[in-house]
């Protein structure tokens, strides 16, 4: 489903005398559909850079990111037009960041419901049911459903983040340390949900802060 | 999906202009004033596509040409050169002659139309909200009257229906209906912006132009106006051009963004890419100087 060929990324910081910051170099791997693919490697090797290049939050320097899109067929995300990228993001490809990056003044439940309504085209009631279900599985207390996540604890925020990213069942999900700020119990809940999602057909590429979790979860790994 | 609006090679030069104007200005030259003839190159060679339901951001420092783009698109200023084409499907009935000599799905150059035709297009399809509410509202007539006036321009005639529409819009923008007959000069800055937004939406525009609509408002007031714009975006089927010097506003509202400097677009891309991996020196500076 995803085939990365010789991906390189260097950041050229012009406002700091053009210093060149290493992103990632010569990254090549293939992810088959249905896999939980893990990126490993020590800090600074460019794991997050690779994920962000796939999502095109970073502009790839050179190389190819071939993706078998449900809508567009085989397409190189490294150079696909912006509009197509946005469309793929909204229909097929999700991304879970390490931190909550959400819209201010929107309640937890609305945050989770929004992509379900917009992307899956289901009714309000239906989306609410799915969102509640998800938040319950993640053990978010009921009284927080209608509160703004800005004031939540780090772990709660991260679980909202995950719920928002997986609620709409993307076809390809990119995960950047999704369990980093969670306690052992929440980690298990999240991993269970992810494996449930994988069972429903979502392909995943993830980075884990914990070797043990990675070994337990990933079906394949690539070391940068 | 095809763009609703295509802008090509938009240029606006204030002054007599000379053969050096373009080469001697821009982000490399670090000025928009031609040193040979003192003309101001407010914008040059700007290209963009705006898709249906898309919100496109324009960010840049003061004087970079952001408002110029809005004024050209709104036919307030004449362009020095450039083309603006609208997708035919967006055209209201009665403007069929605008596509007389086109071969594709787009109108001919809107900048080449008569002022009368431009006004027709503007009344039928566009809405605008200015940073300064004095530009968008008549401060001495009632808020309802401001909206009715705009509806008249768009061809409405029935007083009762206009009043109904005005109260519906003011309600949507959270202005108490009880204050509909008050003139905007009685209102706070945030309320004035919301009346402007109500007025801009009154003709059900396909294209909404927002020029620094939250600049100068208190943070909490700003938040309410931004929430309103977000709601409009999800509720109405329309495209927006959003001008701001505030990357926070752009990040909240726009999927794609153009960065302007000295009258040129120095970078354009997905908003998260501009924010996290800015390519141009000036975009990097802009991101680095965020609060
Ligand atoms: N009527 C005019 N005559 C001469 N120069 C003008 C005129 N209007 C604008 N300019 C110049 O054109 C350039 C672009 O102006 P514009 O208003 O588009 O900037 P802007 O990006 O919207 O800035 P701001 O963020 O301050 O609103 C500026 O140098 C400005 O001084
Ligand atoms: Mg301006
Ligand atoms: Zn000149």
Coordinates of C-alpha atoms and ligand atoms in Angstrom, one line a residue:
Chain A
X1 CA 0.0 0.0 0.0
X2 CA 2.9 2.3 0.8
X3 CA 6.3 2.2 -0.8
X4 CA 9.0 4.6 0.3
X5 CA 12.0 4.9 -2.1
X6 CA 15.1 6.6 -1.1
X7 CA 13.5 9.4 0.9
X8 CA 15.8 12.2 2.0
X9 CA 15.0 15.4 3.9
X10 CA 17.3 18.2 5.0
X11 CA 16.0 21.4 6.6
X12 CA 17.7 24.5 5.3
X13 CA 17.3 27.1 8.0
X14 CA 17.9 30.3 6.1
X15 CA 17.3 32.6 9.0
X16 CA 20.2 30.9 10.9
X17 CA 22.9 31.4 8.3
X18 CA 21.6 28.6 6.1
X19 CA 22.4 25.8 8.5
X20 CA 21.5 22.4 7.2
X21 CA 19.6 20.2 9.7
X22 CA 19.5 16.5 9.0
X23 CA 15.9 15.1 8.7
X24 CA 16.3 11.6 7.3
X25 CA 18.4 10.0 4.7
X26 CA 18.0 7.1 2.3
X27 CA 14.9 5.7 3.8
X28 CA 13.3 2.9 1.8
X29 CA 10.6 0.5 2.9
X30 CA 7.4 -1.1 1.8
X31 CA 4.3 -1.5 3.9
X32 CA 1.7 -4.1 2.8
X33 CA -1.9 -3.5 3.3
X34 CA -3.1 -4.6 6.7
X35 CA 0.3 -4.3 8.4
X36 CA 1.2 -2.5 11.6
X37 CA 4.5 -1.2 10.4
X38 CA 6.8 0.3 13.0
X39 CA 9.7 2.7 12.5
X40 CA 12.5 2.2 14.9
X41 CA 15.9 3.9 15.4
X42 CA 17.5 6.1 18.0
X43 CA 16.5 9.7 18.6
X44 CA 17.3 12.1 15.8
X45 CA 17.4 9.5 13.1
X46 CA 14.3 11.0 11.5
X47 CA 11.4 8.7 12.4
X48 CA 9.0 11.6 12.9
X49 CA 10.4 13.2 9.8
X50 CA 9.4 10.2 7.7
X51 CA 5.9 10.2 9.1
X52 CA 5.5 13.9 8.4
X53 CA 6.9 13.6 4.9
X54 CA 4.2 10.9 4.2
X55 CA 1.5 13.3 5.6
X56 CA 3.3 16.1 3.7
X57 CA 3.5 18.3 6.7
X58 CA 7.2 18.3 5.7
X59 CA 8.1 18.7 2.0
X60 CA 10.2 15.6 1.1
X61 CA 13.6 16.7 -0.2
X62 CA 14.1 13.8 -2.7
X63 CA 12.8 10.3 -3.2
X64 CA 9.3 8.9 -3.7
X65 CA 6.4 8.0 -1.4
X66 CA 4.2 5.7 -3.5
X67 CA 0.8 5.3 -2.0
X68 CA -2.0 3.1 -3.5
X69 CA -4.9 5.4 -3.0
X70 CA -8.4 4.1 -3.0
X71 CA -9.5 7.2 -5.0
X72 CA -6.5 8.1 -7.1
X73 CA -4.6 4.8 -7.6
X74 CA -0.9 4.7 -7.2
X75 CA 0.3 8.2 -6.5
X76 CA 3.6 9.8 -5.3
X77 CA 2.7 11.7 -2.1
X78 CA 6.1 13.4 -2.3
X79 CA 4.9 15.5 -5.2
X80 CA 1.1 15.1 -5.4
X81 CA -0.8 18.3 -5.9
X82 CA -1.9 19.9 -2.7
X83 CA -5.6 19.5 -3.4
X84 CA -5.2 15.8 -3.9
X85 CA -3.2 15.5 -0.7
X86 CA -5.9 17.3 1.2
X87 CA -8.5 15.0 -0.3
X88 CA -6.5 11.9 0.6
X89 CA -6.0 13.3 4.1
X90 CA -9.7 13.8 4.5
X91 CA -10.8 10.5 3.0
X92 CA -8.0 8.0 3.6
X93 CA -5.1 9.0 5.7
X94 CA -5.0 9.9 9.4
X95 CA -2.3 11.2 11.6
X96 CA -1.9 11.0 15.4
X97 CA 0.6 13.5 16.7
X98 CA 2.3 13.2 20.0
X99 CA 0.5 16.1 21.4
X100 CA -3.1 17.3 21.2
X101 CA -3.4 19.9 18.4
X102 CA -7.0 20.8 18.5
X103 CA -9.5 23.5 17.7
X104 CA -10.0 25.8 20.7
X105 CA -13.5 25.9 22.3
X106 CA -14.7 22.7 20.8
X107 CA -15.8 20.0 23.3
X108 CA -14.2 16.6 23.5
X109 CA -17.2 14.8 22.0
X110 CA -17.6 17.3 19.2
X111 CA -13.9 16.9 18.4
X112 CA -14.3 13.2 18.0
X113 CA -17.7 13.4 16.2
X114 CA -16.6 16.0 13.6
X115 CA -14.5 13.8 11.4
X116 CA -17.0 10.9 11.7
X117 CA -19.8 13.2 10.4
X118 CA -17.7 14.9 7.7
X119 CA -15.7 11.9 6.5
X120 CA -18.0 9.0 6.9
X121 CA -21.2 11.0 6.1
X122 CA -23.1 9.4 8.9
X123 CA -25.9 11.1 10.9
X124 CA -25.3 13.2 13.9
X125 CA -26.9 10.6 16.2
X126 CA -24.9 7.8 14.7
X127 CA -21.7 9.8 15.0
X128 CA -22.4 10.6 18.6
X129 CA -23.0 7.0 19.4
X130 CA -19.7 6.0 17.8
X131 CA -17.8 8.8 19.5
X132 CA -19.3 8.0 23.0
X133 CA -18.4 4.4 22.5
X134 CA -14.9 5.2 21.7
X135 CA -14.4 7.6 24.6
X136 CA -15.9 5.1 26.9
X137 CA -13.5 2.4 25.6
X138 CA -10.7 4.9 26.4
X139 CA -12.1 5.4 29.8
X140 CA -12.6 9.1 29.5
X141 CA -15.0 10.1 32.3
X142 CA -18.5 11.0 31.1
X143 CA -18.4 14.4 32.7
X144 CA -15.5 15.4 30.4
X145 CA -17.4 14.6 27.2
X146 CA -18.8 18.1 26.9
X147 CA -15.8 19.9 28.3
X148 CA -13.0 21.6 26.4
X149 CA -9.9 19.4 26.2
X150 CA -7.5 22.4 26.6
X151 CA -7.8 21.9 30.4
X152 CA -7.5 18.1 30.4
X153 CA -4.5 16.2 31.7
X154 CA -1.8 15.2 29.3
X155 CA -3.0 11.6 29.2
X156 CA -6.6 12.6 28.7
X157 CA -5.7 14.9 25.9
X158 CA -3.7 12.2 24.2
X159 CA -6.7 9.8 24.4
X160 CA -9.0 12.5 22.8
X161 CA -6.4 12.9 20.2
X162 CA -6.4 9.2 19.4
X163 CA -10.2 9.0 19.5
X164 CA -10.4 11.9 17.0
X165 CA -7.9 10.3 14.7
X166 CA -9.3 6.8 14.6
X167 CA -13.1 7.4 15.0
X168 CA -13.5 7.8 11.3
X169 CA -11.6 4.7 10.5
X170 CA -8.9 5.9 8.1
X171 CA -7.5 3.6 5.5
X172 CA -3.9 4.4 6.5
X173 CA -3.1 5.7 9.9
X174 CA 0.2 7.3 10.9
X175 CA 1.0 7.3 14.6
X176 CA 3.8 9.3 16.2
X177 CA 4.3 7.9 19.8
X178 CA 0.6 7.6 20.4
X179 CA 1.1 6.1 23.9
X180 CA 4.0 8.3 25.1
X181 CA 2.1 10.2 27.7
X182 CA -0.2 7.4 28.9
X183 CA -0.1 5.1 32.0
X184 CA 0.0 1.3 31.6
X185 CA -3.7 0.9 31.8
X186 CA -4.5 3.5 29.1
X187 CA -1.7 2.1 26.9
X188 CA -3.5 -1.2 26.9
X189 CA -6.8 0.4 26.1
X190 CA -5.2 2.2 23.2
X191 CA -3.4 -0.8 21.9
X192 CA -6.6 -2.8 22.0
X193 CA -8.5 -0.1 20.0
X194 CA -5.7 0.0 17.5
X195 CA -5.7 -3.7 17.0
X196 CA -9.5 -3.6 16.6
X197 CA -9.1 -0.9 14.0
X198 CA -6.4 -3.0 12.2
X199 CA -8.8 -5.9 12.2
X200 CA -11.3 -3.7 10.3
X201 CA -8.7 -3.1 7.6
X202 CA -6.7 0.0 8.6
X203 CA -3.0 -0.1 7.7
X204 CA -0.7 1.6 10.2
X205 CA 2.7 3.1 10.3
X206 CA 3.8 4.0 13.8
X207 CA 6.6 5.1 16.1
X208 CA 6.7 3.8 19.7
X209 CA 8.7 5.2 22.5
X210 CA 8.8 1.8 24.1
X211 CA 10.6 -1.2 22.6
X212 CA 8.4 -3.7 24.4
X213 CA 5.2 -2.1 23.1
X214 CA 6.6 -2.0 19.6
X215 CA 7.5 -5.7 19.7
X216 CA 4.1 -6.6 21.0
X217 CA 2.2 -4.4 18.5
X218 CA 4.1 -4.2 15.2
X219 CA 3.8 -6.9 12.5
X220 CA 7.0 -5.5 10.9
X221 CA 9.7 -3.0 11.7
X222 CA 12.2 -0.9 9.9
X223 CA 15.2 0.6 11.6
X224 CA 16.4 4.0 10.4
Chain B
X1 CA -12.9 19.0 -8.8
X2 CA -12.3 22.3 -10.6
X3 CA -11.5 25.6 -9.0
X4 CA -14.3 28.0 -8.4
X5 CA -12.0 30.9 -9.1
X6 CA -8.7 31.1 -11.0
X7 CA -6.5 34.1 -10.6
X8 CA -3.6 34.4 -13.1
X9 CA -0.7 36.9 -13.1
X10 CA -2.4 39.5 -11.0
X11 CA -0.5 42.7 -10.8
X12 CA -1.2 46.1 -9.4
X13 CA 1.2 49.0 -9.8
X14 CA 0.5 52.4 -8.3
X15 CA 2.2 55.1 -10.3
X16 CA 3.4 55.7 -13.8
X17 CA 5.5 52.5 -13.9
X18 CA 8.6 52.0 -15.9
X19 CA 10.5 49.1 -17.5
X20 CA 12.5 48.4 -14.3
X21 CA 9.6 48.2 -11.9
X22 CA 9.3 44.5 -11.8
X23 CA 12.9 43.6 -11.7
X24 CA 13.8 46.2 -9.1
X25 CA 11.1 45.2 -6.6
X26 CA 10.1 42.0 -4.8
X27 CA 11.4 39.9 -1.9
X28 CA 15.0 39.8 -3.3
X29 CA 15.1 43.5 -3.8
X30 CA 13.5 43.9 -0.4
X31 CA 11.2 46.6 -1.4
X32 CA 7.9 47.2 -3.3
X33 CA 8.9 50.7 -4.4
X34 CA 10.6 51.0 -7.8
X35 CA 13.9 53.0 -7.2
X36 CA 13.7 54.3 -10.8
X37 CA 10.2 55.7 -10.9
X38 CA 8.9 55.5 -7.4
X39 CA 5.9 53.4 -8.4
X40 CA 4.6 51.0 -5.8
X41 CA 4.3 47.4 -7.0
X42 CA 1.5 46.4 -4.6
X43 CA 1.4 42.9 -6.0
X44 CA 2.9 41.2 -9.0
X45 CA 2.4 37.9 -10.8
X46 CA 0.1 36.4 -8.2
X47 CA -1.6 33.2 -9.1
X48 CA -4.0 31.1 -7.2
X49 CA -6.9 28.6 -7.5
X50 CA -9.7 28.7 -5.0
X51 CA -11.8 25.6 -4.9
X52 CA -15.4 25.2 -3.9
X53 CA -15.8 25.2 -0.1
X54 CA -12.1 25.9 0.3
X55 CA -10.6 28.5 2.7
X56 CA -7.4 29.9 1.3
X57 CA -5.2 32.0 3.6
X58 CA -3.0 34.9 2.7
X59 CA -0.4 35.8 5.3
X60 CA 2.3 38.4 5.3
X61 CA 3.5 41.5 6.9
X62 CA 2.0 45.0 6.7
X63 CA 2.3 46.3 3.1
X64 CA 3.0 43.0 1.5
X65 CA 0.0 43.2 -0.8
X66 CA -2.6 41.1 1.0
X67 CA -5.4 43.6 1.0
X68 CA -4.5 44.5 -2.6
X69 CA -5.4 41.0 -3.7
X70 CA -8.7 41.3 -1.9
X71 CA -9.5 44.7 -3.5
X72 CA -8.6 43.4 -6.9
X73 CA -10.8 40.3 -6.5
X74 CA -13.6 42.5 -5.3
X75 CA -13.3 44.8 -8.3
X76 CA -12.6 47.8 -6.0
X77 CA -9.3 48.6 -7.7
X78 CA -8.5 48.1 -11.4
X79 CA -5.8 45.6 -12.0
X80 CA -2.7 46.7 -13.9
X81 CA -2.7 43.2 -15.5
X82 CA -4.0 39.8 -14.9
X83 CA -6.9 37.5 -15.3
X84 CA -9.7 36.3 -13.0
X85 CA -11.9 33.5 -14.2
X86 CA -15.0 32.1 -12.5
X87 CA -16.3 28.7 -13.0
X88 CA -19.4 28.9 -15.2
X89 CA -21.5 26.8 -12.9
X90 CA -21.2 29.6 -10.3
X91 CA -22.8 32.1 -12.5
X92 CA -26.3 33.3 -11.7
X93 CA -29.0 33.4 -14.3
X94 CA -28.9 36.3 -16.6
X95 CA -25.1 36.6 -16.7
X96 CA -24.9 34.1 -19.6
X97 CA -23.3 36.6 -21.9
X98 CA -20.1 36.4 -19.8
X99 CA -19.3 33.1 -21.2
X100 CA -20.0 34.0 -24.8
X101 CA -16.5 33.4 -26.2
X102 CA -15.1 30.8 -23.8
X103 CA -14.3 27.3 -24.8
X104 CA -13.8 25.8 -21.3
X105 CA -15.8 25.8 -18.1
X106 CA -14.7 29.3 -17.2
X107 CA -15.9 32.8 -17.8
X108 CA -13.8 35.2 -19.7
X109 CA -11.5 37.5 -17.8
X110 CA -13.7 39.2 -15.1
X111 CA -11.3 42.2 -15.0
X112 CA -12.2 42.9 -18.6
X113 CA -15.9 43.3 -17.9
X114 CA -17.8 46.5 -17.6
X115 CA -18.2 48.0 -14.2
X116 CA -21.8 47.3 -14.4
X117 CA -21.2 43.6 -15.0
X118 CA -18.6 43.5 -12.3
X119 CA -21.2 44.9 -9.9
X120 CA -23.7 42.3 -11.0
X121 CA -21.1 39.5 -10.2
X122 CA -20.2 41.1 -6.9
X123 CA -23.8 41.5 -5.8
X124 CA -24.7 38.0 -6.8
X125 CA -21.6 36.1 -5.7
X126 CA -19.4 37.9 -3.3
X127 CA -19.4 39.1 0.3
X128 CA -16.6 41.1 2.0
X129 CA -15.7 41.8 5.6
X130 CA -13.1 44.6 6.2
X131 CA -10.8 45.0 9.2
X132 CA -12.3 48.5 9.6
X133 CA -16.1 48.2 10.1
X134 CA -16.5 51.7 8.9
X135 CA -15.6 50.5 5.4
X136 CA -18.2 47.7 5.4
X137 CA -21.1 49.3 7.3
X138 CA -23.0 52.5 7.3
X139 CA -22.7 53.4 10.9
X140 CA -25.7 55.7 11.1
X141 CA -28.4 53.5 9.7
X142 CA -29.8 50.5 11.5
X143 CA -28.1 47.1 11.4
X144 CA -31.2 45.7 9.8
X145 CA -31.1 48.5 7.3
X146 CA -27.5 47.8 6.4
X147 CA -28.4 44.3 5.5
X148 CA -31.6 45.4 3.6
X149 CA -29.5 47.8 1.6
X150 CA -27.3 44.9 0.5
X151 CA -30.3 42.8 -0.3
X152 CA -31.7 45.6 -2.5
X153 CA -28.4 45.6 -4.4
X154 CA -28.8 41.9 -5.0
X155 CA -32.3 42.4 -6.4
X156 CA -34.5 41.8 -3.4
X157 CA -37.7 44.0 -3.3
X158 CA -40.1 42.7 -0.7
X159 CA -39.6 44.6 2.6
X160 CA -41.0 42.0 4.9
X161 CA -38.8 39.3 3.4
X162 CA -35.8 41.5 3.7
X163 CA -36.5 42.1 7.3
X164 CA -37.0 38.4 7.9
X165 CA -33.7 37.6 6.2
X166 CA -31.9 40.3 8.2
X167 CA -33.1 39.0 11.5
X168 CA -32.2 35.5 10.5
X169 CA -28.7 36.6 9.7
X170 CA -28.3 38.7 12.8
X171 CA -29.4 35.8 14.9
X172 CA -26.9 33.6 13.2
X173 CA -24.1 36.1 14.0
X174 CA -25.3 36.3 17.6
X175 CA -26.6 39.9 17.5
X176 CA -29.7 40.1 19.7
X177 CA -32.7 40.7 17.4
X178 CA -33.9 43.4 19.8
X179 CA -31.0 45.5 18.6
X180 CA -31.7 45.1 14.9
X181 CA -33.0 48.6 14.6
X182 CA -30.0 50.2 16.3
X183 CA -27.2 51.6 14.2
X184 CA -23.8 49.8 14.3
X185 CA -22.2 52.9 15.8
X186 CA -23.8 51.9 19.1
X187 CA -22.1 48.5 19.0
X188 CA -18.8 47.2 20.3
X189 CA -16.0 46.3 17.8
X190 CA -16.8 42.6 18.0
X191 CA -20.5 43.2 17.4
X192 CA -19.7 45.5 14.5
X193 CA -17.6 42.7 12.9
X194 CA -20.5 40.3 13.4
X195 CA -23.0 42.7 11.7
X196 CA -20.5 43.0 8.9
X197 CA -20.4 39.3 8.6
X198 CA -24.2 39.1 8.6
X199 CA -24.3 41.7 5.8
X200 CA -21.6 39.9 3.8
X201 CA -23.6 36.6 4.0
X202 CA -27.0 38.2 3.2
X203 CA -26.8 37.4 -0.6
X204 CA -25.7 33.9 0.0
X205 CA -22.3 34.5 -1.5
X206 CA -20.2 31.8 -3.1
X207 CA -17.1 33.8 -2.3
X208 CA -16.4 35.4 1.1
X209 CA -13.5 37.8 1.3
X210 CA -12.2 38.4 4.9
X211 CA -9.5 41.1 5.4
X212 CA -8.0 41.0 8.9
X213 CA -11.4 40.7 10.4
X214 CA -10.2 40.0 13.9
X215 CA -7.2 42.3 14.0
X216 CA -7.5 44.8 16.8
X217 CA -10.2 43.0 18.8
X218 CA -9.7 41.8 22.3
X219 CA -8.7 38.1 22.4
X220 CA -12.0 36.8 23.8
X221 CA -13.9 38.9 21.2
X222 CA -11.5 37.6 18.5
X223 CA -12.3 34.1 19.6
X224 CA -16.0 34.6 19.1
X225 CA -15.6 36.0 15.7
X226 CA -13.3 33.2 14.7
X227 CA -15.8 30.6 16.0
X228 CA -18.5 32.3 14.0
X229 CA -16.4 32.1 10.8
X230 CA -15.7 28.4 11.5
X231 CA -19.4 27.8 11.8
X232 CA -20.1 29.6 8.6
X233 CA -17.5 27.5 6.9
X234 CA -19.2 24.3 7.9
X235 CA -22.8 25.4 7.5
X236 CA -22.7 27.4 4.2
X237 CA -21.4 26.2 0.9
X238 CA -18.9 28.9 0.2
X239 CA -15.2 29.6 -0.5
X240 CA -13.2 32.1 1.5
X241 CA -10.1 34.1 1.0
X242 CA -8.8 34.9 4.4
X243 CA -6.2 37.7 4.9
X244 CA -4.3 37.9 8.2
X245 CA -0.9 38.7 9.5
X246 CA -1.7 36.3 12.3
X247 CA -0.5 32.7 11.7
X248 CA -2.8 31.5 14.5
X249 CA -5.9 32.7 12.6
X250 CA -4.6 31.2 9.4
X251 CA -3.9 27.9 11.1
X252 CA -7.4 27.8 12.6
X253 CA -9.2 28.6 9.4
X254 CA -7.2 27.6 6.3
X255 CA -6.1 24.4 4.7
X256 CA -3.8 26.1 2.2
X257 CA -1.9 29.3 2.6
X258 CA 0.1 31.8 0.5
X259 CA 2.8 33.8 2.1
X260 CA 3.3 37.3 0.7
X261 CA 6.2 39.7 0.9
X262 CA 6.8 43.0 -0.9
X263 CA 4.0 42.3 -3.4
X264 CA 5.0 38.8 -4.3
X265 CA 3.8 35.3 -3.2
X266 CA 7.1 33.9 -1.8
X267 CA 5.6 30.5 -0.8
X268 CA 2.4 28.7 -1.0
X269 CA 1.4 25.3 0.4
X270 CA -0.5 23.3 2.9
X271 CA -0.9 25.4 6.0
X272 CA 0.7 22.8 8.3
X273 CA 3.6 22.6 5.9
X274 CA 4.1 26.3 5.9
X275 CA 4.0 26.3 9.7
X276 CA 6.2 23.4 10.3
X277 CA 8.5 23.3 7.3
X278 CA 8.6 26.8 5.9
X279 CA 10.8 27.0 2.8
X280 CA 11.3 30.6 2.1
X281 CA 13.5 32.8 4.3
X282 CA 10.6 35.1 5.0
X283 CA 8.2 32.3 5.9
X284 CA 10.8 31.0 8.3
X285 CA 11.1 34.4 9.9
X286 CA 7.3 34.7 10.1
X287 CA 7.0 31.4 11.8
X288 CA 10.0 32.0 14.1
X289 CA 8.6 35.3 15.3
X290 CA 5.2 33.9 16.3
X291 CA 4.4 34.7 19.9
Ligands
LIG1 N1 -3.8 53.7 -3.2 C1 -2.5 53.4 -3.1 N2 -1.5 54.2 -3.6 C2 -0.2 53.8 -3.5 N3 0.2 52.7 -2.9 C3 -0.7 52.0 -2.3 C4 -2.1 52.2 -2.4 N4 -2.7 51.3 -1.7 C5 -1.8 50.4 -1.3 N5 -0.6 50.8 -1.7 C6 0.7 50.2 -1.4 O1 0.6 48.9 -1.8 C7 1.3 48.0 -1.0 C8 0.4 46.9 -0.6 O2 -0.6 47.4 0.2 P1 -1.7 46.4 0.9 O3 -2.8 47.3 1.5 O4 -2.2 45.5 -0.1 O5 -0.9 45.7 2.0 P2 -1.4 44.6 3.1 O6 -0.6 43.4 2.9 O7 -2.8 44.4 3.1 O8 -0.9 45.3 4.4 P3 -1.6 45.4 5.9 O9 -1.2 44.1 6.6 O10 -0.9 46.6 6.6 O11 -3.0 45.6 5.7 C9 1.8 48.9 0.2 O12 3.1 49.3 0.0 C10 0.9 50.1 0.1 O13 1.5 51.2 0.7
LIG2 MG1 -4.3 44.8 4.7
LIG3 ZN1 9.7 51.7 -12.1

